Tab-separated table of C-alpha atoms in Angstrom:
chain	number	residue	atom	x	y	z
A	288	MET	CA	0.185	0.255	-0.078
A	289	GLU	CA	1.254	3.564	-0.857
A	290	PRO	CA	1.855	5.788	2.008
A	291	THR	CA	-0.544	8.706	2.541
A	292	VAL	CA	-1.301	12.111	4.466
A	293	ASP	CA	-4.496	11.196	6.103
A	294	ARG	CA	-7.225	14.390	5.576
A	295	PRO	CA	-8.081	15.639	9.105
A	296	PRO	CA	-11.657	16.274	10.284
A	297	ARG	CA	-13.574	19.363	9.333
A	298	GLY	CA	-13.795	22.309	11.614
A	299	ARG	CA	-16.908	23.084	13.466
A	300	GLY	CA	-17.443	26.620	12.509
A	301	SER	CA	-14.657	29.615	11.841
A	302	THR	CA	-13.493	29.355	15.184
A	303	VAL	CA	-12.946	25.576	15.382
A	304	ARG	CA	-9.430	24.610	13.333
A	305	ARG	CA	-9.605	21.132	11.560
A	306	ALA	CA	-7.821	18.449	13.700
A	307	ALA	CA	-5.371	17.404	11.298
A	308	ALA	CA	-3.401	13.868	10.545
A	309	VAL	CA	-0.667	13.110	8.190
A	310	VAL	CA	-0.681	9.401	7.964
A	311	VAL	CA	0.665	6.437	6.039
A	312	LEU	CA	-1.918	4.131	5.196
A	313	LEU	CA	-0.696	0.337	5.573
A	314	ILE	CA	-3.465	-2.269	5.152
A	315	ALA	CA	-2.129	-5.260	3.516
A	316	GLY	CA	0.343	-7.389	5.391
A	317	GLY	CA	-0.569	-5.482	8.708
A	318	ALA	CA	-0.363	-7.191	12.278
A	319	LEU	CA	-3.315	-8.444	13.652
A	320	PHE	CA	-4.154	-7.177	17.063
A	321	LEU	CA	-5.863	-10.336	18.509
A	322	SER	CA	-3.323	-12.935	17.148
A	323	GLY	CA	-0.303	-10.757	18.065
A	324	PHE	CA	-1.860	-10.194	21.564
A	325	ALA	CA	-2.157	-13.645	22.045
A	326	LEU	CA	1.558	-14.328	20.991
A	327	GLY	CA	2.156	-11.550	23.715
A	328	ALA	CA	0.548	-13.882	25.880
A	329	LEU	CA	2.716	-17.023	25.305
A	330	ARG	CA	5.751	-14.965	25.069
A	331	ALA	CA	5.009	-13.878	28.881
A	332	THR	CA	5.399	-17.552	29.667
A	333	THR	CA	8.991	-18.386	27.743
A	334	PRO	CA	12.037	-17.101	28.821
A	335	GLY	CA	12.537	-15.457	25.319
A	336	THR	CA	10.515	-12.498	26.421
A	337	PRO	CA	12.341	-9.354	28.555
A	338	VAL	CA	11.357	-9.237	32.216
A	339	ASP	CA	10.117	-5.928	32.053
A	340	ASP	CA	7.401	-6.872	29.289
A	341	ARG	CA	6.422	-9.643	31.943
A	342	THR	CA	5.852	-7.671	34.543
A	343	ALA	CA	4.182	-4.837	32.817
A	344	PHE	CA	1.580	-6.965	31.220
A	345	ALA	CA	0.829	-9.087	34.305
A	346	PRO	CA	-1.541	-6.727	35.644
A	347	PHE	CA	-3.243	-6.606	32.443
A	348	TRP	CA	-3.864	-10.325	32.318
A	349	ASP	CA	-5.016	-10.586	35.515
A	350	THR	CA	-7.521	-7.894	35.014
A	351	TYR	CA	-8.570	-9.638	31.780
A	352	ARG	CA	-8.912	-13.176	33.806
A	353	SER	CA	-10.983	-11.549	36.661
A	354	ILE	CA	-13.543	-9.988	33.878
A	355	GLN	CA	-13.756	-13.409	32.275
A	356	ARG	CA	-14.084	-15.012	35.512
A	357	ASN	CA	-15.988	-12.922	38.264
A	358	TYR	CA	-17.955	-10.095	36.325
A	359	ALA	CA	-21.241	-10.720	37.428
A	360	LEU	CA	-23.280	-8.579	35.052
A	361	ASP	CA	-24.160	-9.087	31.438
A	362	PRO	CA	-21.445	-11.149	29.702
A	363	VAL	CA	-18.682	-9.467	27.849
A	364	SER	CA	-17.019	-11.212	25.062
A	365	ALA	CA	-13.250	-11.334	24.424
A	366	ARG	CA	-13.500	-9.133	21.129
A	367	THR	CA	-15.160	-6.198	23.148
A	368	LEU	CA	-12.678	-6.561	25.546
A	369	ALA	CA	-9.713	-6.870	23.089
A	370	GLU	CA	-11.343	-3.461	21.133
A	371	GLY	CA	-11.459	-1.958	24.817
A	372	ALA	CA	-7.958	-2.655	25.437
A	373	ILE	CA	-6.714	-1.208	21.960
A	374	ARG	CA	-8.699	1.942	22.321
A	375	GLY	CA	-7.305	2.526	25.933
A	376	MET	CA	-3.653	1.553	25.085
A	377	ILE	CA	-3.546	3.797	22.006
A	378	ALA	CA	-5.638	6.484	24.369
A	379	ALA	CA	-2.987	6.242	26.485
A	380	LEU	CA	-0.192	7.544	24.527
A	381	GLY	CA	-2.122	10.971	24.879
A	382	ASP	CA	-1.610	11.393	21.313
A	383	PRO	CA	-4.718	13.310	19.787
A	384	PHE	CA	-3.644	11.988	16.173
A	385	SER	CA	-3.498	8.202	17.371
A	386	GLN	CA	-6.872	6.411	17.573
A	387	TYR	CA	-8.504	3.204	17.688
A	388	LEU	CA	-11.420	3.160	14.771
A	389	SER	CA	-14.591	0.727	14.917
A	390	PRO	CA	-14.896	-1.076	11.695
A	391	ASP	CA	-17.381	1.719	10.349
A	392	ASP	CA	-15.295	4.696	11.298
A	393	PHE	CA	-12.151	2.537	9.686
A	394	LYS	CA	-14.138	2.276	6.572
A	395	ARG	CA	-15.604	5.943	6.670
A	396	SER	CA	-11.605	7.320	7.075
A	397	LEU	CA	-10.564	5.261	4.444
A	398	GLU	CA	-13.365	6.696	2.022
A	399	GLY	CA	-12.644	9.972	2.920
A	400	LEU	CA	-8.899	9.966	2.123
A	401	SER	CA	-9.555	8.202	-1.392
A	402	GLY	CA	-12.492	10.703	-2.245
A	403	ARG	CA	-14.937	8.568	-2.813
A	404	PHE	CA	-18.014	7.124	-0.650
A	405	GLU	CA	-21.398	5.598	-0.599
A	406	GLY	CA	-23.994	8.203	0.707
A	407	ILE	CA	-26.093	11.016	-1.277
A	408	GLY	CA	-23.674	13.532	-2.031
A	409	ALA	CA	-24.349	16.532	0.156
A	410	THR	CA	-22.164	18.706	2.395
A	411	MET	CA	-24.249	19.178	5.899
A	412	GLY	CA	-23.588	21.651	8.778
A	413	ALA	CA	-25.275	22.940	11.666
A	414	LYS	CA	-26.767	26.361	11.268
A	415	LYS	CA	-29.157	28.570	13.434
A	416	SER	CA	-31.949	30.789	11.316
A	417	ASP	CA	-29.578	33.421	11.141
A	418	GLU	CA	-26.951	31.307	9.703
A	419	THR	CA	-24.740	31.082	12.698
A	420	ASP	CA	-22.922	27.722	13.285
A	421	CYS	CA	-24.095	25.785	16.150
A	422	ALA	CA	-24.319	22.588	18.404
A	423	PRO	CA	-25.611	20.309	18.977
A	424	LEU	CA	-28.668	20.045	16.651
A	425	SER	CA	-31.868	20.907	18.065
A	426	SER	CA	-35.334	22.919	16.443
A	427	ASP	CA	-33.090	25.867	16.716
A	428	CYS	CA	-29.698	24.546	15.196
A	429	ARG	CA	-30.994	22.471	12.349
A	430	LEU	CA	-29.086	20.329	9.791
A	431	THR	CA	-28.406	22.485	7.096
A	432	VAL	CA	-27.468	21.442	3.586
A	433	LEU	CA	-24.334	23.569	2.679
A	434	GLY	CA	-23.319	22.182	-0.691
A	435	LEU	CA	-24.192	19.410	-3.159
A	436	VAL	CA	-22.043	17.162	-5.529
A	437	ASP	CA	-22.848	17.918	-9.061
A	438	GLY	CA	-24.858	14.770	-10.485
A	439	ALA	CA	-25.268	12.980	-7.145
A	440	PRO	CA	-27.915	11.334	-5.646
A	441	ALA	CA	-29.301	14.258	-3.575
A	442	GLN	CA	-28.958	16.940	-6.695
A	443	ARG	CA	-30.823	14.297	-8.662
A	444	ALA	CA	-33.727	13.595	-6.068
A	445	GLY	CA	-34.348	17.520	-5.634
A	446	LEU	CA	-32.562	18.312	-2.609
A	447	ARG	CA	-31.169	22.006	-2.449
A	448	VAL	CA	-28.627	24.028	-0.852
A	449	GLY	CA	-30.178	25.753	2.004
A	450	ASP	CA	-32.624	22.932	2.706
A	451	ARG	CA	-32.837	22.054	6.684
A	452	ILE	CA	-33.368	18.483	7.472
A	453	ALA	CA	-35.664	17.679	10.354
A	454	ALA	CA	-35.517	14.122	10.813
A	455	ILE	CA	-33.506	10.829	8.966
A	456	ASP	CA	-35.826	8.052	8.604
A	457	GLY	CA	-38.469	9.594	10.600
A	458	THR	CA	-36.007	10.022	13.480
A	459	ALA	CA	-35.508	13.423	15.007
A	460	LEU	CA	-32.147	14.941	15.134
A	461	ALA	CA	-32.220	16.717	18.327
A	462	GLY	CA	-29.277	16.766	20.852
A	463	ILE	CA	-26.812	14.381	18.297
A	464	SER	CA	-23.929	16.185	16.226
A	465	VAL	CA	-23.358	16.471	12.823
A	466	ASP	CA	-21.131	13.594	12.218
A	467	ASP	CA	-23.590	11.559	13.994
A	468	ALA	CA	-26.655	12.847	11.783
A	469	THR	CA	-24.285	12.087	8.767
A	470	LYS	CA	-23.435	8.413	9.293
A	471	ARG	CA	-27.279	8.046	9.633
A	472	ILE	CA	-27.490	9.562	6.024
A	473	ARG	CA	-24.477	7.845	4.606
A	474	GLY	CA	-24.969	3.821	3.596
A	475	ALA	CA	-24.595	0.979	1.282
A	476	LYS	CA	-24.958	1.815	-2.511
A	477	GLY	CA	-28.810	1.058	-3.499
A	478	THR	CA	-30.378	1.672	-0.315
A	479	THR	CA	-32.534	4.459	0.392
A	480	VAL	CA	-32.348	7.117	3.011
A	481	ARG	CA	-35.684	9.253	3.853
A	482	LEU	CA	-34.777	12.853	4.777
A	483	THR	CA	-37.657	15.117	6.276
A	484	VAL	CA	-36.708	18.341	4.482
A	485	ILE	CA	-37.753	22.323	5.737
A	486	ARG	CA	-37.597	24.575	2.911
A	487	GLY	CA	-38.330	28.000	3.515
A	488	GLY	CA	-41.891	28.880	5.175
A	489	ALA	CA	-43.422	25.461	3.357
A	490	ALA	CA	-44.288	22.703	5.512
A	491	PRO	CA	-41.880	19.960	6.123
A	492	PHE	CA	-42.105	17.194	3.893
A	493	ASP	CA	-40.011	13.520	3.058
A	494	LEU	CA	-37.697	13.149	0.417
A	495	PRO	CA	-36.526	9.676	-0.294
A	496	ILE	CA	-32.732	9.549	-1.973
A	497	VAL	CA	-31.121	6.435	-2.950
A	498	ARG	CA	-27.450	6.167	-1.987
A	499	ASP	CA	-24.638	5.722	-4.717
A	500	VAL	CA	-20.994	5.673	-5.159
A	501	VAL	CA	-20.196	9.554	-4.753
A	502	ALA	CA	-16.628	10.799	-5.814
A	503	GLU	CA	-15.897	14.341	-4.262
A	504	PRO	CA	-14.724	16.816	-6.327
A	505	GLU	CA	-11.290	18.321	-5.638
A	506	VAL	CA	-10.445	20.122	-8.254
A	507	SER	CA	-12.000	23.486	-9.295
A	508	THR	CA	-10.645	25.505	-12.094
A	509	ARG	CA	-11.294	29.317	-13.559
A	510	PRO	CA	-9.643	32.165	-15.217
A	511	LEU	CA	-9.110	35.626	-13.550
A	512	ALA	CA	-8.097	38.706	-14.425
A	513	ASN	CA	-9.847	38.894	-17.740
A	514	GLY	CA	-8.258	35.111	-18.650
A	515	SER	CA	-4.457	36.312	-17.981
A	516	VAL	CA	-4.418	34.422	-14.717
A	517	GLY	CA	-5.007	30.557	-14.217
A	518	TYR	CA	-6.924	29.738	-10.673
A	519	ILE	CA	-6.777	26.403	-9.449
A	520	LYS	CA	-8.773	25.337	-5.911
A	521	LEU	CA	-7.709	22.218	-4.235
A	522	ALA	CA	-9.815	20.792	-1.645
A	523	GLY	CA	-8.323	17.389	-0.830
A	524	PHE	CA	-5.258	14.936	-2.031
A	525	SER	CA	-6.349	12.115	-3.490
A	526	ASP	CA	-4.519	10.168	-6.286
A	527	GLN	CA	-7.599	11.460	-8.711
A	528	SER	CA	-7.291	14.777	-7.262
A	529	ALA	CA	-3.506	14.784	-8.275
A	530	LEU	CA	-4.421	13.544	-11.801
A	531	ASP	CA	-6.850	16.185	-12.214
A	532	LEU	CA	-4.584	19.077	-11.262
A	533	ALA	CA	-2.012	18.069	-13.145
A	534	ALA	CA	-4.288	18.239	-15.926
A	535	ALA	CA	-5.631	21.515	-14.958
A	536	VAL	CA	-1.861	22.973	-14.517
A	537	LYS	CA	-0.899	21.315	-18.052
A	538	ALA	CA	-4.168	22.990	-19.890
A	539	ASP	CA	-3.281	26.524	-18.194
A	540	VAL	CA	0.244	26.241	-19.389
A	541	ALA	CA	-0.478	25.232	-23.028
A	542	ALA	CA	-3.163	28.048	-23.105
A	543	GLY	CA	-0.046	30.689	-22.253
A	544	GLN	CA	-0.865	31.461	-18.783
A	545	THR	CA	2.265	32.541	-16.751
A	546	ARG	CA	0.508	33.663	-13.757
A	547	LEU	CA	-0.876	30.758	-11.594
A	548	ILE	CA	-3.095	30.620	-8.299
A	549	LEU	CA	-3.088	27.552	-6.083
A	550	ASP	CA	-5.876	27.945	-3.582
A	551	LEU	CA	-5.101	25.675	-0.634
A	552	ARG	CA	-7.301	27.311	1.929
A	553	GLY	CA	-9.331	24.966	3.926
A	554	ASP	CA	-7.560	22.025	2.655
A	555	PRO	CA	-7.244	19.085	5.235
A	556	GLY	CA	-5.128	16.777	3.375
A	557	GLY	CA	-5.143	13.402	1.615
A	558	TYR	CA	-2.609	10.953	0.013
A	559	VAL	CA	1.360	11.847	0.858
A	560	GLN	CA	1.995	10.301	-3.178
A	561	ALA	CA	-0.541	13.460	-4.356
A	562	ALA	CA	1.291	15.964	-2.286
A	563	GLN	CA	4.262	14.795	-4.053
A	564	ARG	CA	2.516	14.837	-7.184
A	565	VAL	CA	1.303	18.121	-6.932
A	566	ALA	CA	4.435	19.900	-5.422
A	567	SER	CA	5.879	18.384	-8.480
A	568	GLN	CA	3.925	20.381	-10.935
A	569	PHE	CA	5.937	23.452	-10.009
A	570	LEU	CA	9.467	21.989	-8.835
A	571	ALA	CA	11.869	20.691	-11.116
A	572	ASP	CA	13.734	18.865	-8.675
A	573	GLY	CA	14.803	18.855	-4.955
A	574	VAL	CA	13.275	17.655	-1.663
A	575	VAL	CA	9.685	17.906	-1.199
A	576	PHE	CA	9.800	17.035	2.609
A	577	TYR	CA	11.400	14.640	4.720
A	578	GLN	CA	10.099	11.677	6.865
A	579	ARG	CA	11.594	11.293	10.679
A	580	GLY	CA	10.691	7.981	11.878
A	581	ALA	CA	11.358	6.344	15.176
A	582	ASP	CA	15.185	6.024	14.173
A	583	GLY	CA	15.633	9.575	14.079
A	584	VAL	CA	17.016	9.145	10.491
A	585	ASP	CA	15.519	11.641	7.909
A	586	VAL	CA	14.847	10.270	4.626
A	587	PRO	CA	14.178	12.557	1.490
A	588	THR	CA	10.870	12.595	-0.656
A	589	ASP	CA	11.991	14.399	-4.032
A	590	ALA	CA	10.188	16.055	-6.779
A	591	LEU	CA	8.999	13.787	-9.486
A	592	PRO	CA	10.124	14.771	-13.003
A	593	GLY	CA	7.916	16.113	-15.925
A	594	GLY	CA	5.878	18.827	-13.672
A	595	ALA	CA	3.863	21.105	-16.518
A	596	ALA	CA	4.668	24.273	-14.703
A	597	THR	CA	8.543	24.093	-13.420
A	598	ASP	CA	9.882	26.903	-15.823
A	599	PRO	CA	10.403	29.812	-13.228
A	600	ARG	CA	9.291	32.263	-15.452
A	601	ILE	CA	5.506	31.102	-14.633
A	602	ARG	CA	4.638	32.918	-11.398
A	603	LEU	CA	2.830	31.002	-8.657
A	604	ALA	CA	1.130	32.559	-5.774
A	605	VAL	CA	-0.408	30.062	-3.239
A	606	LEU	CA	-3.253	30.510	-0.908
A	607	VAL	CA	-3.275	29.394	2.659
A	608	ASP	CA	-5.064	29.700	5.972
A	609	GLY	CA	-5.157	28.320	9.564
A	610	ASN	CA	-7.336	24.919	7.703
A	611	SER	CA	-4.450	24.104	5.334
A	612	ALA	CA	-3.015	21.029	6.790
A	613	SER	CA	-1.025	18.089	6.344
A	614	ALA	CA	-0.675	17.421	2.244
A	615	SER	CA	-1.388	21.294	2.185
A	616	GLU	CA	0.959	21.974	4.273
A	617	ILE	CA	3.400	19.789	2.904
A	618	VAL	CA	3.291	21.694	-0.432
A	619	ALA	CA	2.813	25.020	0.625
A	620	GLY	CA	6.270	24.403	2.626
A	621	ALA	CA	8.016	22.942	-0.589
A	622	LEU	CA	7.107	25.809	-2.953
A	623	GLN	CA	7.930	28.162	-0.114
A	624	ALA	CA	11.494	26.661	0.794
A	625	HIS	CA	12.370	26.676	-2.609
A	626	GLY	CA	11.430	30.125	-3.490
A	627	ARG	CA	8.985	28.977	-6.027
A	628	ALA	CA	6.005	30.445	-4.764
A	629	LYS	CA	4.794	32.885	-2.421
A	630	LEU	CA	2.111	31.890	0.453
A	631	ILE	CA	-0.498	34.454	0.693
A	632	GLY	CA	-3.183	34.373	3.273
A	633	ALA	CA	-2.567	33.522	7.306
A	634	LYS	CA	-0.625	30.792	9.460
A	635	THR	CA	-1.318	27.359	8.385
A	636	TYR	CA	-2.621	24.616	10.777
A	637	GLY	CA	0.592	23.189	11.651
A	638	LYS	CA	0.194	19.823	11.416
A	639	GLY	CA	3.937	17.511	11.141
A	640	THR	CA	3.478	14.354	12.418
A	641	ILE	CA	3.013	10.826	10.381
A	642	GLN	CA	0.447	8.050	11.362
A	643	THR	CA	0.459	4.485	10.169
A	644	TRP	CA	-2.787	2.849	9.722
A	645	GLN	CA	-3.411	-0.686	10.490
A	646	GLN	CA	-6.632	-2.826	9.914
A	647	LEU	CA	-7.034	-5.356	12.602
A	648	ALA	CA	-8.174	-8.909	11.725
A	649	ASP	CA	-11.867	-10.563	12.057
A	650	ASP	CA	-13.482	-7.057	10.964
A	651	SER	CA	-12.354	-5.672	14.214
A	652	GLY	CA	-11.669	-2.167	12.946
A	653	GLY	CA	-8.126	-0.514	13.214
A	654	PHE	CA	-5.868	2.031	14.419
A	655	ARG	CA	-3.499	4.710	13.298
A	656	LEU	CA	-0.417	5.317	15.122
A	657	THR	CA	2.035	8.269	15.240
A	658	THR	CA	4.962	6.726	13.597
A	659	ALA	CA	7.113	9.354	12.162
A	660	LYS	CA	7.267	13.137	11.871
A	661	TRP	CA	7.776	15.124	8.489
A	662	LEU	CA	9.604	18.198	8.062
A	663	THR	CA	10.148	20.750	5.285
A	664	PRO	CA	12.965	21.029	2.953
A	665	GLU	CA	14.989	22.975	5.355
A	666	GLY	CA	14.860	20.815	7.699
A	667	HIS	CA	12.204	22.223	9.827
A	668	TRP	CA	9.366	20.819	12.093
A	669	ILE	CA	6.062	22.822	11.891
A	670	HIS	CA	4.200	20.791	14.419
A	671	GLY	CA	1.873	23.110	16.606
A	672	VAL	CA	3.204	26.007	14.640
A	673	GLY	CA	2.248	26.034	11.263
A	674	LEU	CA	3.799	27.974	8.146
A	675	LEU	CA	4.263	32.086	7.963
A	676	PRO	CA	2.585	33.289	4.835
A	677	ASP	CA	5.059	35.470	2.955
A	678	VAL	CA	2.063	38.068	2.856
A	679	PRO	CA	-0.268	38.050	5.285
A	680	VAL	CA	-3.952	39.152	4.930
A	681	GLU	CA	-6.422	39.706	7.740
A	682	ILE	CA	-10.013	39.065	7.335
A	683	PRO	CA	-12.370	41.842	8.317
A	684	ALA	CA	-15.160	40.655	10.481
A	685	ASN	CA	-17.590	42.211	8.123
A	686	LEU	CA	-16.609	41.093	5.061
A	687	ALA	CA	-18.992	41.497	2.448
A	688	PRO	CA	-20.664	38.655	0.635
A	689	GLY	CA	-18.659	37.396	-2.053
A	690	ALA	CA	-15.184	39.568	-1.340
A	691	ASP	CA	-11.944	37.822	-1.135
A	692	PRO	CA	-9.412	39.878	-0.039
A	693	VAL	CA	-6.676	37.137	-0.229
A	694	LEU	CA	-7.294	36.435	-3.770
A	695	ASP	CA	-7.560	40.030	-4.606
A	696	ARG	CA	-3.795	40.440	-2.897
A	697	ALA	CA	-2.739	37.195	-4.887
A	698	LEU	CA	-3.961	39.050	-8.107
A	699	GLU	CA	-2.433	42.540	-7.199
A	700	LEU	CA	0.806	40.694	-6.718
A	701	LEU	CA	0.735	38.536	-9.729
A	702	ALA	CA	0.252	41.535	-11.734
A	703	GLY	CA	3.202	43.313	-10.455
A	704	SER	CA	6.967	42.274	-11.383
A	705	GLY	CA	9.466	40.537	-10.215
A	706	ALA	CA	10.036	36.756	-9.454
A	707	ALA	CA	8.726	34.558	-6.721
A	708	ARG	CA	10.845	34.408	-3.627
A	709	PRO	CA	11.265	32.484	-0.375
A	710	GLY	CA	9.203	33.711	2.818
A	711	ALA	CA	10.211	33.137	6.327
A	712	LEU	CA	8.967	29.945	7.904
A	713	ASP	CA	7.492	29.756	11.136
A	714	ARG	CA	10.363	28.054	13.239
A	715	PRO	CA	9.433	26.065	16.444
A	716	GLY	CA	10.772	28.932	19.570
A	717	GLY	CA	-17.468	24.878	12.601
A	718	LEU	CA	-18.240	21.564	10.803
A	719	ALA	CA	-19.293	20.625	7.524
A	720	ARG	CA	-19.361	16.811	6.612
A	721	ALA	CA	-20.170	14.974	3.413
A	722	ALA	CA	-23.129	12.805	3.635
């Protein structure tokens, strides 16, 4: 399996940042917890097991055997206890990016990384009547349709942006989170979910939607400045988005564009190979990032040859904000460190650890575990710190609808003269969900 950078969960409202995670996907051939744990028990009785391990795990086995023999309430299966042990063991690390995942959560996480999932193709959030973010869902805080995937089941069934969802399959949503609500909406291809929709001042009505496989569009493009600037918005890093971005860059360059804008604002990340491929569209050579494992050795990941916009005469601006995370920061950090682009906007999220994803036996879910750090080409670890933009842009509190001062500033800079130059790197020293 190729390594990946996990896309972090999306933030709830403008004041809550996404919890970013950079991961390496390791599914096939992964160690299995249940069989591995049994092996650990055997080793505890053999001379080859370190004394410290036998001593450390003796209380665990005492507790396990006591529950199995003496627990007086409802019976608890060995599988339930094993899953609880995994969850507790990983939680004991105190690392928010290492986590046990149930079978459903593990599947959804991998779907999120791939950019494809089974559902209806609608982005949901929690909104009050005045459109402010809120939580949990209630009669004053409705599950609201924020966006629709073109051609997906939700759009075909007639769901609209701005619709409020009062119930799912006849069950009201009061007291639950947007995450929980979207889990109910998602489901296997070919099955039907019934949404109770409130639209404007009309009476609520039921809308049945047949679920299907949905591909989230992650690349969007448009010409700016009377066609003199190419604009590419990247919403995630999957294999498909890397291909789509490469095609978009190639098309812009073929059309004679010499000024490009790469918008990474709000991009939570994705596959690490996609980050390498995206950066390689603009870097002819050099290190994209380093990976430092438990052995302390820095292993470089270099730019791939053949990028469409590596000519330094093609000027590049990269838009970032506090929700540009993981793979977004790998790309932004590489382009900034090599002097290939200016970063414009706000300081990035600051996620610099790598996790390994591992599937467990017998459909027991899986876990992600921090196994490495990633560093910029300059060797800086930005974890918890982020990248500073070359050109910071403050967003006014009373921003007019449709206004985009960050994009405006990028266009101003690209309209001026001068080559791109590296900027300073910050050195150590609201929720939307797809259903």
